[in-house]
CSV table of C-alpha atoms in Angstrom, one decimal:
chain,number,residue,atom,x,y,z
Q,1,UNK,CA,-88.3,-15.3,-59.0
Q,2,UNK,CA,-88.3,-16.9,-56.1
Q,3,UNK,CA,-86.8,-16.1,-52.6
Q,4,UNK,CA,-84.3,-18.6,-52.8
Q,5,UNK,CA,-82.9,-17.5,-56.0
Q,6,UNK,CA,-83.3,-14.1,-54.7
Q,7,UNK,CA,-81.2,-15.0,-51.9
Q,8,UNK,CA,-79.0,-17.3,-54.3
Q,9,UNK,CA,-78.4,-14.2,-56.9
Q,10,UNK,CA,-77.3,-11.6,-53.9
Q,11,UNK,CA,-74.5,-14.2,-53.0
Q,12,UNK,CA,-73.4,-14.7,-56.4
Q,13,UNK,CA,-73.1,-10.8,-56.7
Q,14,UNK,CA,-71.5,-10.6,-53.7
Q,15,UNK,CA,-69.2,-13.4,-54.5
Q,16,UNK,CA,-68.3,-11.3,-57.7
Q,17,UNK,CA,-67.5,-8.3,-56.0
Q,18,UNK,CA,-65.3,-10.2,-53.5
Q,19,UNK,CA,-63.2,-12.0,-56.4
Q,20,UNK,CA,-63.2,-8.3,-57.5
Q,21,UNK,CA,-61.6,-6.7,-54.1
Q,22,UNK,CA,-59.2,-10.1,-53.9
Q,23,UNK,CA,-58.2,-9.2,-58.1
Q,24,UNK,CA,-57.5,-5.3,-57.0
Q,25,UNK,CA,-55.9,-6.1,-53.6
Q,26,UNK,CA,-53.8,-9.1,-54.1
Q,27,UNK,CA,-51.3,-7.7,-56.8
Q,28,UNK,CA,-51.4,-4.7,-54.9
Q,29,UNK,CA,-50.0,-6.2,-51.5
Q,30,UNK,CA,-47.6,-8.2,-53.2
Q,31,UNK,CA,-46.0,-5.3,-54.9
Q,32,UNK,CA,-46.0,-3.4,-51.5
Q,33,UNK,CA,-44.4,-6.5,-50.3
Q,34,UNK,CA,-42.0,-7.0,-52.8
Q,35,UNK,CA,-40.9,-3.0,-53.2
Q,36,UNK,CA,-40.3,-3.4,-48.6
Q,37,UNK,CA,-37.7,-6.2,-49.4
Q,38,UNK,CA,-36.2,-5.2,-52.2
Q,39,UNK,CA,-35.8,-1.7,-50.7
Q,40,UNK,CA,-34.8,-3.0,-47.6
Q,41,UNK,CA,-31.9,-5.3,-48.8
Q,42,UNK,CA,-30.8,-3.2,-51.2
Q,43,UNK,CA,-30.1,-0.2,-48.5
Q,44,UNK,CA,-28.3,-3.2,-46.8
Q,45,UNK,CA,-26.2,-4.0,-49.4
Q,46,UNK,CA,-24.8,-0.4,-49.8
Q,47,UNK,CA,-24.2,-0.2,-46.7
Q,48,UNK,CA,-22.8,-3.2,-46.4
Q,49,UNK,CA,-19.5,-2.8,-49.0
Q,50,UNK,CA,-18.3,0.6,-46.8
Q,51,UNK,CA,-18.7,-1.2,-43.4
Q,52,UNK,CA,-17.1,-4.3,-44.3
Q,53,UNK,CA,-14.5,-3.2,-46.8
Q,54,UNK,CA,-13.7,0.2,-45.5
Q,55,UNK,CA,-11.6,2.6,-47.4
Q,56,UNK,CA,-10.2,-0.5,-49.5
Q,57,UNK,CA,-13.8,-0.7,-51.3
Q,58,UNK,CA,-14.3,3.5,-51.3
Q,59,UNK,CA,-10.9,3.2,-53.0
Q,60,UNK,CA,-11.8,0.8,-55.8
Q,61,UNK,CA,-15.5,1.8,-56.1
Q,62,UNK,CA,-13.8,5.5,-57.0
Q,63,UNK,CA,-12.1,3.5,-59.5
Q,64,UNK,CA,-15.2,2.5,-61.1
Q,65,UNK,CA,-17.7,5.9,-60.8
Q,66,UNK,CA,-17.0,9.1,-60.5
Q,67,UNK,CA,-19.6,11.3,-59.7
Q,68,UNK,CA,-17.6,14.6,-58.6
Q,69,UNK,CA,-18.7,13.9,-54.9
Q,70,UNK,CA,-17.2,11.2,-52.7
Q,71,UNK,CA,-18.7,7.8,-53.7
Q,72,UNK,CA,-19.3,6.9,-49.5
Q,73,UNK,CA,-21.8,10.2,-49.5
Q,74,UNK,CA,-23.7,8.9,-52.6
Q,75,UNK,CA,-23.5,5.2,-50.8
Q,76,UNK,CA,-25.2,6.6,-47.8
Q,77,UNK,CA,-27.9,9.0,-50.1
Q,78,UNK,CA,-29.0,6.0,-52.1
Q,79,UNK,CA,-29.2,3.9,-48.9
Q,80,UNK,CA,-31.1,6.3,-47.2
Q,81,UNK,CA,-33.6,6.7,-49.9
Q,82,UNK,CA,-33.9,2.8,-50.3
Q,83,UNK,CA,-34.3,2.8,-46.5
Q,84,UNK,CA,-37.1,5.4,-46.4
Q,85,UNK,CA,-38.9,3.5,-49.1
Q,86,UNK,CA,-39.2,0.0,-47.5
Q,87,UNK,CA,-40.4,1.9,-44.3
Q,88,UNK,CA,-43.0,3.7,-46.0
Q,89,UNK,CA,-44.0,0.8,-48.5
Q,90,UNK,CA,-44.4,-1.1,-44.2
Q,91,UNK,CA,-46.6,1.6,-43.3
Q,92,UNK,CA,-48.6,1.2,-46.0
Q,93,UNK,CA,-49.3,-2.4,-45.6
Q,94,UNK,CA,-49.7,-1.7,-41.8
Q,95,UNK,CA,-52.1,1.4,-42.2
Q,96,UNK,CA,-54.2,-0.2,-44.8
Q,97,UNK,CA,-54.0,-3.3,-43.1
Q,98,UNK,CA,-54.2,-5.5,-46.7
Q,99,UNK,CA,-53.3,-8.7,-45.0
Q,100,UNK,CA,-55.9,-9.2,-42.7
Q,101,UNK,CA,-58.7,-7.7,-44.9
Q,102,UNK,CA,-57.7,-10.2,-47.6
Q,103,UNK,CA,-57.9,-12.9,-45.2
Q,104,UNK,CA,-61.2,-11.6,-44.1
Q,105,UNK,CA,-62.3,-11.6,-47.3
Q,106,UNK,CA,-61.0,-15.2,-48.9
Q,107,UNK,CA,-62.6,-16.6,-45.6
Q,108,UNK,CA,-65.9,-14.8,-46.0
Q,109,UNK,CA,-65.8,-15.6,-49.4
Q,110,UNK,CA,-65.4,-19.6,-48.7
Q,111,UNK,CA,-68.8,-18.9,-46.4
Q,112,UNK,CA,-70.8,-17.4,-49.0
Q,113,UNK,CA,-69.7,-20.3,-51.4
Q,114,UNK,CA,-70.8,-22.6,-48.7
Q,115,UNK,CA,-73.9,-21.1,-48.1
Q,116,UNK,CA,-74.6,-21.0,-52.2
Q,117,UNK,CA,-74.0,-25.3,-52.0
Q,118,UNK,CA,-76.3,-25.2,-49.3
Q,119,UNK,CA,-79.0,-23.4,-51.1
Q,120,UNK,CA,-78.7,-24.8,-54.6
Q,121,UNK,CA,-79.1,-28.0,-52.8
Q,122,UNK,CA,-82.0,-27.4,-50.7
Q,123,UNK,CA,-79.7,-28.0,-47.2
Q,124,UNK,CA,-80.7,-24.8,-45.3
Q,125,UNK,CA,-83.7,-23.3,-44.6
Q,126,UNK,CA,-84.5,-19.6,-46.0
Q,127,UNK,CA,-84.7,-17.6,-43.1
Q,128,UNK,CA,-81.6,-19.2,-41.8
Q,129,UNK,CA,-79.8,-18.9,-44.8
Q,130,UNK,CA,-80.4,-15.2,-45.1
Q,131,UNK,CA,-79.4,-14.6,-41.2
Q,132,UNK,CA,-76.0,-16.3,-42.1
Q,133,UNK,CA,-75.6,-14.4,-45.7
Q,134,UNK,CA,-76.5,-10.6,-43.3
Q,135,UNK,CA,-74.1,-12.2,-40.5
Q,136,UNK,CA,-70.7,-12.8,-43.2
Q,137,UNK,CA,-71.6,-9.4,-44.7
Q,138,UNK,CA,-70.4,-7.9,-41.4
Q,139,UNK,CA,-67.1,-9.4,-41.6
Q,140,UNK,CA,-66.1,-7.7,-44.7
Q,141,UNK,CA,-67.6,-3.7,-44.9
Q,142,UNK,CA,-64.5,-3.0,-46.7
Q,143,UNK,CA,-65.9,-4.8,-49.8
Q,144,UNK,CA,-68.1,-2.3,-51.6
């Protein structure tokens, strides 16, 4: 084997496990996403029928459920808990910081692919080739 397709085989694995991060991390963003606004305009909405209706929709929502407490203290509970959840499911996504690392990555990833053209077509010499595959490496530790 020969150094270039020495060099050509390490960015094919890495390429592999970057479309591996991008298949874990993708799905799991967008359900942190999704779960932050959906949590977040649901604790809106129950909020919303007390505050804007006032004792006229406490009245007719008692008319509808009954759960042996008054329905404005279960409003409240279940906005509450809808409210901590989008602010934890933000923390998360902040924390972990899944946005920019999947940005790093899909642009690191366009790089390598570059860098592969290159190689299978003879456009860049070796040595340079393998500075700029150790120099994208750096931009992405997070992908092991």
């Amino acid at each position: 084997m020969s150094d270039t397709e020495a060099l050509l085989e390490k960015i094919r694995s890495k390429r592999r496990e970057v479309a591996e991060y991008l298949k874990k991390s993708e799905p799991r963003q967008s359900r942190l996403i999704t779960t932050s606004i959906v949590a977040g305009a649901l604790a809106a909405a129950l909020t919303a029928g007390p505050g804007v209706g006032g004792s006229g929709f406490i009245e007719a929502a008692k008319g509808v459920v009954s759960f042996g407490i008054p329905v404005w203290q279960v409003l409240c509970l279940l906005a509450t808990m809808l409210s901590m959840a989008a602010v934890i499911t933000n923390g998360l996504l902040k924390t972990r910081d899944l946005t920019s690392k999947i940005a790093q990555v899909r642009g690191c990833d366009a790089k390598l692919e570059g860098l592969e053209t290159m190689l299978e077509l003879d456009q860049i010499e070796l040595q340079q080739a393998a500075s700029l595959y150790t120099q994208y490496l750096t931009e992405i530790p997070h992908v092991r």
